[in-house]
Amino acid sequence: MKYPEIDKYAEIDSIIHRFDPRAKIITFTLLIFSFVFVEDIRIAFASLLFAFCILLLSRIPLGFMFHRMKPGLFFVLPFLVVMPFTVAGDVMYSYHGISMTYEGLYYGGLVFVRAATSIMLALTMLGTTKMDTTMKSLHSLKIPSHFVQTLMFSYRFIFVFIDEFRSMWTSMAAKGFKLKANRHSLSIIGNIVGMILVRSYERAERVYHSMSSKGYTGESRTIVKFKMQTADYGIVVVFVGIIIIFKLYGMSLS
């Protein structure tokens, strides 16, 4: 059974894996926010290439990464398809009153490339650190505890939802149910989703009482000790330098 594990390859030894998790979160967040606001598509492609170089340095299998990127890219794909036909500008192609403009294609491509860069950087950041270590790092960075706990439980319960859904789906298939594009199938799917929500609520109550009885205080516990090394400071300087170079290059083009 396949699960959407983000940190499946977190045990690989690479320079990005060895990067201090706290510094990694800060620098990757700065990279994402600096690249997501670029306004020139040439800089956007350069930032995408830079993100791909970081991915290669992380040694995470490319097939694994691109498979995880597909849902995010599918979400922004409509911008690339719709904007060429809705943004006014110089007509590139016209057919029966429907016109495609250069400006629309430009901005659609810009949105798509920026999104691809952000998703790749975010997945590289999360994929090179164990999830419990990432949570511990967020605590160390003074991120609100409620937010960190919500994030942690949301990630862990994804696998529970998958197991519950597959169990019920197997049960329905054993009873002869076949998914079709009709009202009956939609009703069955709705019932399954409702049952998952009810079971999840009951399971959450049991987990909460169990953790409370064991003295859970809301803090993420791990044996990992954080300590910045010289190499970590070097990576931070390089990444911040890259951000400044991209910023200066963008200003020179405007």
mmCIF file of C-alpha atoms in Angstrom:
data_model
loop_
_atom_site.group_PDB
_atom_site.id
_atom_site.type_symbol
_atom_site.label_atom_id
_atom_site.label_comp_id
_atom_site.label_asym_id
_atom_site.label_seq_id
_atom_site.Cartn_x
_atom_site.Cartn_y
_atom_site.Cartn_z
ATOM 1 C CA MET A 1 0.000 0.000 0.000
ATOM 2 C CA LYS A 2 1.450 3.405 -0.991
ATOM 3 C CA TYR A 3 1.235 6.376 1.347
ATOM 4 C CA PRO A 4 1.961 10.056 0.577
ATOM 5 C CA GLU A 5 5.080 10.122 2.759
ATOM 6 C CA ILE A 6 6.877 13.410 2.328
ATOM 7 C CA ASP A 7 9.940 12.378 4.360
ATOM 8 C CA LYS A 8 10.434 8.946 2.793
ATOM 9 C CA TYR A 9 14.017 9.822 1.795
ATOM 10 C CA ALA A 10 14.904 11.879 4.872
ATOM 11 C CA GLU A 11 17.645 9.403 5.846
ATOM 12 C CA ILE A 12 19.753 10.046 2.734
ATOM 13 C CA ASP A 13 23.117 11.655 3.378
ATOM 14 C CA SER A 14 23.484 14.905 1.447
ATOM 15 C CA ILE A 15 24.496 18.488 2.102
ATOM 16 C CA ILE A 16 20.830 19.533 2.197
ATOM 17 C CA HIS A 17 19.962 16.706 4.616
ATOM 18 C CA ARG A 18 22.792 17.754 6.939
ATOM 19 C CA PHE A 19 21.686 21.403 6.847
ATOM 20 C CA ASP A 20 20.417 22.498 10.279
ATOM 21 C CA PRO A 21 16.591 22.090 10.215
ATOM 22 C CA ARG A 22 15.914 25.496 11.794
ATOM 23 C CA ALA A 23 18.189 27.336 9.353
ATOM 24 C CA LYS A 24 16.747 25.233 6.528
ATOM 25 C CA ILE A 25 13.194 26.320 7.316
ATOM 26 C CA ILE A 26 14.171 29.997 7.494
ATOM 27 C CA THR A 27 16.337 30.090 4.365
ATOM 28 C CA PHE A 28 13.968 27.990 2.237
ATOM 29 C CA THR A 29 11.051 30.190 3.328
ATOM 30 C CA LEU A 30 13.043 33.271 2.291
ATOM 31 C CA LEU A 31 13.829 31.634 -1.063
ATOM 32 C CA ILE A 32 10.180 30.776 -1.669
ATOM 33 C CA PHE A 33 8.918 34.263 -0.816
ATOM 34 C CA SER A 34 11.613 35.944 -2.908
ATOM 35 C CA PHE A 35 11.017 33.726 -5.964
ATOM 36 C CA VAL A 36 7.232 33.783 -5.810
ATOM 37 C CA PHE A 37 7.156 37.558 -6.356
ATOM 38 C CA VAL A 38 9.513 37.794 -9.362
ATOM 39 C CA GLU A 39 7.899 39.647 -12.247
ATOM 40 C CA ASP A 40 10.198 38.667 -15.115
ATOM 41 C CA ILE A 41 9.765 35.221 -16.622
ATOM 42 C CA ARG A 42 13.511 34.930 -17.324
ATOM 43 C CA ILE A 43 14.224 35.317 -13.610
ATOM 44 C CA ALA A 44 11.389 32.892 -12.875
ATOM 45 C CA PHE A 45 13.016 30.228 -15.082
ATOM 46 C CA ALA A 46 16.409 30.964 -13.481
ATOM 47 C CA SER A 47 14.885 30.487 -10.012
ATOM 48 C CA LEU A 48 13.304 27.223 -11.166
ATOM 49 C CA LEU A 49 16.699 26.052 -12.401
ATOM 50 C CA PHE A 50 18.242 27.013 -9.059
ATOM 51 C CA ALA A 51 15.527 25.080 -7.192
ATOM 52 C CA PHE A 52 16.235 22.071 -9.435
ATOM 53 C CA CYS A 53 19.956 22.303 -8.582
ATOM 54 C CA ILE A 54 19.084 22.214 -4.868
ATOM 55 C CA LEU A 55 16.889 19.181 -5.560
ATOM 56 C CA LEU A 56 19.822 17.447 -7.279
ATOM 57 C CA LEU A 57 22.068 18.262 -4.305
ATOM 58 C CA SER A 58 19.506 16.700 -1.963
ATOM 59 C CA ARG A 59 19.779 13.394 -3.909
ATOM 60 C CA ILE A 60 16.035 12.796 -3.558
ATOM 61 C CA PRO A 61 14.885 10.623 -6.517
ATOM 62 C CA LEU A 62 13.476 12.852 -9.264
ATOM 63 C CA GLY A 63 10.563 10.496 -9.944
ATOM 64 C CA PHE A 64 9.508 10.677 -6.302
ATOM 65 C CA MET A 65 9.678 14.470 -6.291
ATOM 66 C CA PHE A 66 7.814 14.989 -9.573
ATOM 67 C CA HIS A 67 5.108 12.571 -8.423
ATOM 68 C CA ARG A 68 4.622 14.654 -5.257
ATOM 69 C CA MET A 69 4.582 17.883 -7.312
ATOM 70 C CA LYS A 70 1.787 16.789 -9.654
ATOM 71 C CA PRO A 71 -1.188 17.698 -7.396
ATOM 72 C CA GLY A 72 0.159 21.223 -6.862
ATOM 73 C CA LEU A 73 0.951 21.717 -10.550
ATOM 74 C CA PHE A 74 -2.478 20.411 -11.505
ATOM 75 C CA PHE A 75 -3.991 23.098 -9.261
ATOM 76 C CA VAL A 76 -2.176 25.972 -11.050
ATOM 77 C CA LEU A 77 -2.457 24.478 -14.551
ATOM 78 C CA PRO A 78 -5.786 26.308 -15.222
ATOM 79 C CA PHE A 79 -3.895 29.629 -15.015
ATOM 80 C CA LEU A 80 -1.656 28.519 -17.871
ATOM 81 C CA VAL A 81 -4.648 27.380 -19.930
ATOM 82 C CA VAL A 82 -7.128 30.202 -19.212
ATOM 83 C CA MET A 83 -4.980 33.342 -19.010
ATOM 84 C CA PRO A 84 -3.797 33.311 -22.663
ATOM 85 C CA PHE A 85 -7.447 33.658 -23.708
ATOM 86 C CA THR A 86 -8.601 36.142 -21.038
ATOM 87 C CA VAL A 87 -5.750 38.664 -20.678
ATOM 88 C CA ALA A 88 -5.914 41.542 -23.150
ATOM 89 C CA GLY A 89 -2.901 42.294 -25.342
ATOM 90 C CA ASP A 90 -1.290 41.592 -28.683
ATOM 91 C CA VAL A 91 -3.100 38.796 -30.478
ATOM 92 C CA MET A 92 -0.918 35.762 -31.194
ATOM 93 C CA TYR A 93 -3.621 33.509 -32.649
ATOM 94 C CA SER A 94 -7.334 33.939 -33.289
ATOM 95 C CA TYR A 95 -10.039 31.466 -34.287
ATOM 96 C CA HIS A 96 -13.768 32.257 -34.540
ATOM 97 C CA GLY A 97 -13.499 35.241 -32.222
ATOM 98 C CA ILE A 98 -11.381 33.428 -29.617
ATOM 99 C CA SER A 99 -7.996 35.115 -29.335
ATOM 100 C CA MET A 100 -4.783 34.052 -27.649
ATOM 101 C CA THR A 101 -2.533 36.925 -26.562
ATOM 102 C CA TYR A 102 1.184 37.104 -25.944
ATOM 103 C CA GLU A 103 0.601 38.865 -22.628
ATOM 104 C CA GLY A 104 -1.804 36.187 -21.422
ATOM 105 C CA LEU A 105 0.625 33.422 -22.334
ATOM 106 C CA TYR A 106 3.431 35.347 -20.626
ATOM 107 C CA TYR A 107 1.594 35.856 -17.342
ATOM 108 C CA GLY A 108 0.121 32.355 -17.374
ATOM 109 C CA GLY A 109 3.587 30.906 -17.839
ATOM 110 C CA LEU A 110 4.957 33.202 -15.127
ATOM 111 C CA VAL A 111 2.377 32.004 -12.600
ATOM 112 C CA PHE A 112 3.020 28.358 -13.489
ATOM 113 C CA VAL A 113 6.826 28.605 -13.246
ATOM 114 C CA ARG A 114 6.689 30.510 -9.954
ATOM 115 C CA ALA A 115 4.330 27.905 -8.516
ATOM 116 C CA ALA A 116 6.549 25.039 -9.724
ATOM 117 C CA THR A 117 9.589 26.680 -8.091
ATOM 118 C CA SER A 118 7.794 27.191 -4.781
ATOM 119 C CA ILE A 119 6.434 23.642 -4.680
ATOM 120 C CA MET A 120 9.842 22.154 -5.521
ATOM 121 C CA LEU A 121 11.591 24.160 -2.800
ATOM 122 C CA ALA A 122 8.926 23.380 -0.197
ATOM 123 C CA LEU A 123 8.997 19.653 -0.944
ATOM 124 C CA THR A 124 12.794 19.611 -0.899
ATOM 125 C CA MET A 125 12.755 21.322 2.490
ATOM 126 C CA LEU A 126 10.214 18.889 3.933
ATOM 127 C CA GLY A 127 11.629 15.838 2.158
ATOM 128 C CA THR A 128 15.134 16.206 3.598
ATOM 129 C CA THR A 129 14.070 16.250 7.257
ATOM 130 C CA LYS A 130 12.045 13.785 9.298
ATOM 131 C CA MET A 131 8.605 15.165 10.032
ATOM 132 C CA ASP A 132 9.025 14.974 13.825
ATOM 133 C CA THR A 133 12.303 16.902 13.521
ATOM 134 C CA THR A 134 10.568 19.529 11.389
ATOM 135 C CA MET A 135 7.914 19.905 14.092
ATOM 136 C CA LYS A 136 10.613 20.229 16.752
ATOM 137 C CA SER A 137 12.322 22.877 14.620
ATOM 138 C CA LEU A 138 9.100 24.872 14.324
ATOM 139 C CA HIS A 139 8.784 24.768 18.118
ATOM 140 C CA SER A 140 12.364 26.034 18.413
ATOM 141 C CA LEU A 141 11.538 28.900 16.050
ATOM 142 C CA LYS A 142 8.709 29.958 18.380
ATOM 143 C CA ILE A 143 5.950 29.061 15.953
ATOM 144 C CA PRO A 144 2.643 28.952 17.927
ATOM 145 C CA SER A 145 2.199 25.541 19.537
ATOM 146 C CA HIS A 146 -1.410 25.182 18.375
ATOM 147 C CA PHE A 147 -0.350 25.640 14.750
ATOM 148 C CA VAL A 148 2.475 23.090 15.041
ATOM 149 C CA GLN A 149 0.251 20.510 16.716
ATOM 150 C CA THR A 150 -2.470 20.994 14.113
ATOM 151 C CA LEU A 151 0.094 20.507 11.356
ATOM 152 C CA MET A 152 1.553 17.417 13.031
ATOM 153 C CA PHE A 153 -1.782 15.688 13.635
ATOM 154 C CA SER A 154 -3.061 16.613 10.157
ATOM 155 C CA TYR A 155 -0.040 14.892 8.615
ATOM 156 C CA ARG A 156 -0.331 11.789 10.786
ATOM 157 C CA PHE A 157 -4.083 11.426 10.245
ATOM 158 C CA ILE A 158 -3.719 11.460 6.458
ATOM 159 C CA PHE A 159 -2.523 7.848 6.683
ATOM 160 C CA VAL A 160 -5.415 6.953 8.996
ATOM 161 C CA PHE A 161 -7.902 8.408 6.521
ATOM 162 C CA ILE A 162 -6.330 6.441 3.689
ATOM 163 C CA ASP A 163 -6.561 3.182 5.653
ATOM 164 C CA GLU A 164 -10.181 3.861 6.634
ATOM 165 C CA PHE A 165 -11.181 4.757 3.087
ATOM 166 C CA ARG A 166 -9.493 1.703 1.555
ATOM 167 C CA SER A 167 -11.034 -0.581 4.154
ATOM 168 C CA MET A 168 -14.545 0.707 3.415
ATOM 169 C CA TRP A 169 -13.892 0.721 -0.328
ATOM 170 C CA THR A 170 -12.776 -2.912 -0.220
ATOM 171 C CA SER A 171 -15.876 -3.783 1.780
ATOM 172 C CA MET A 172 -18.128 -2.054 -0.766
ATOM 173 C CA ALA A 173 -16.348 -3.750 -3.677
ATOM 174 C CA ALA A 174 -16.803 -7.154 -1.977
ATOM 175 C CA LYS A 175 -20.527 -6.465 -1.857
ATOM 176 C CA GLY A 176 -20.610 -5.840 -5.609
ATOM 177 C CA PHE A 177 -20.444 -2.046 -5.706
ATOM 178 C CA LYS A 178 -19.014 -0.551 -8.909
ATOM 179 C CA LEU A 179 -18.341 3.144 -9.275
ATOM 180 C CA LYS A 180 -20.405 4.721 -12.039
ATOM 181 C CA ALA A 181 -21.302 8.264 -13.059
ATOM 182 C CA ASN A 182 -24.781 8.225 -11.563
ATOM 183 C CA ARG A 183 -26.698 9.452 -8.509
ATOM 184 C CA HIS A 184 -26.426 6.124 -6.656
ATOM 185 C CA SER A 185 -22.618 6.144 -6.810
ATOM 186 C CA LEU A 186 -22.466 9.752 -5.621
ATOM 187 C CA SER A 187 -24.731 8.827 -2.704
ATOM 188 C CA ILE A 188 -22.445 5.930 -1.740
ATOM 189 C CA ILE A 189 -19.354 8.150 -1.932
ATOM 190 C CA GLY A 190 -21.091 10.735 0.252
ATOM 191 C CA ASN A 191 -21.936 8.066 2.837
ATOM 192 C CA ILE A 192 -18.335 6.832 2.881
ATOM 193 C CA VAL A 193 -17.014 10.366 3.432
ATOM 194 C CA GLY A 194 -19.535 10.891 6.234
ATOM 195 C CA MET A 195 -18.519 7.632 7.927
ATOM 196 C CA ILE A 196 -14.847 8.595 7.691
ATOM 197 C CA LEU A 197 -15.571 11.913 9.420
ATOM 198 C CA VAL A 198 -17.531 10.218 12.215
ATOM 199 C CA ARG A 199 -14.866 7.544 12.738
ATOM 200 C CA SER A 200 -12.148 10.199 12.670
ATOM 201 C CA TYR A 201 -13.927 12.189 15.375
ATOM 202 C CA GLU A 202 -14.281 9.106 17.582
ATOM 203 C CA ARG A 203 -10.654 8.135 16.986
ATOM 204 C CA ALA A 204 -9.490 11.694 17.782
ATOM 205 C CA GLU A 205 -11.293 11.531 21.141
ATOM 206 C CA ARG A 206 -9.646 8.208 22.002
ATOM 207 C CA VAL A 207 -6.219 9.506 20.975
ATOM 208 C CA TYR A 208 -6.706 12.689 22.995
ATOM 209 C CA HIS A 209 -7.665 10.808 26.188
ATOM 210 C CA SER A 210 -4.841 8.320 25.669
ATOM 211 C CA MET A 211 -2.223 11.057 25.196
ATOM 212 C CA SER A 212 -3.550 13.089 28.122
ATOM 213 C CA SER A 213 -3.317 10.071 30.433
ATOM 214 C CA LYS A 214 0.324 9.630 29.385
ATOM 215 C CA GLY A 215 1.215 13.211 30.266
ATOM 216 C CA TYR A 216 1.234 14.802 26.827
ATOM 217 C CA THR A 217 1.966 18.534 27.240
ATOM 218 C CA GLY A 218 1.697 19.656 23.627
ATOM 219 C CA GLU A 219 5.442 19.724 22.990
ATOM 220 C CA SER A 220 7.090 17.685 20.253
ATOM 221 C CA ARG A 221 9.740 15.412 21.785
ATOM 222 C CA THR A 222 12.711 14.069 19.858
ATOM 223 C CA ILE A 223 16.258 12.991 20.688
ATOM 224 C CA VAL A 224 17.629 15.314 17.981
ATOM 225 C CA LYS A 225 19.821 18.105 19.340
ATOM 226 C CA PHE A 226 20.161 21.198 17.191
ATOM 227 C CA LYS A 227 23.530 22.878 16.804
ATOM 228 C CA MET A 228 24.594 25.192 14.017
ATOM 229 C CA GLN A 229 27.894 24.199 12.376
ATOM 230 C CA THR A 230 30.228 26.224 10.185
ATOM 231 C CA ALA A 231 28.822 24.518 7.070
ATOM 232 C CA ASP A 232 25.296 25.595 8.073
ATOM 233 C CA TYR A 233 26.343 29.236 8.286
ATOM 234 C CA GLY A 234 28.055 28.865 4.908
ATOM 235 C CA ILE A 235 24.888 27.518 3.271
ATOM 236 C CA VAL A 236 22.848 30.342 4.789
ATOM 237 C CA VAL A 237 25.277 32.925 3.378
ATOM 238 C CA VAL A 238 25.161 31.298 -0.078
ATOM 239 C CA PHE A 239 21.360 31.145 -0.168
ATOM 240 C CA VAL A 240 20.940 34.722 1.072
ATOM 241 C CA GLY A 241 23.545 35.822 -1.492
ATOM 242 C CA ILE A 242 21.549 34.081 -4.241
ATOM 243 C CA ILE A 243 18.407 35.918 -3.101
ATOM 244 C CA ILE A 244 20.227 39.272 -3.250
ATOM 245 C CA ILE A 245 21.657 38.496 -6.713
ATOM 246 C CA PHE A 246 18.221 37.597 -8.074
ATOM 247 C CA LYS A 247 16.782 40.757 -6.522
ATOM 248 C CA LEU A 248 19.472 43.007 -8.015
ATOM 249 C CA TYR A 249 19.133 41.315 -11.417
ATOM 250 C CA GLY A 250 15.379 41.865 -11.326
ATOM 251 C CA MET A 251 15.858 45.541 -10.484
ATOM 252 C CA SER A 252 18.299 45.944 -13.389
ATOM 253 C CA LEU A 253 15.700 44.561 -15.828
ATOM 254 C CA SER A 254 12.864 46.799 -14.596
#
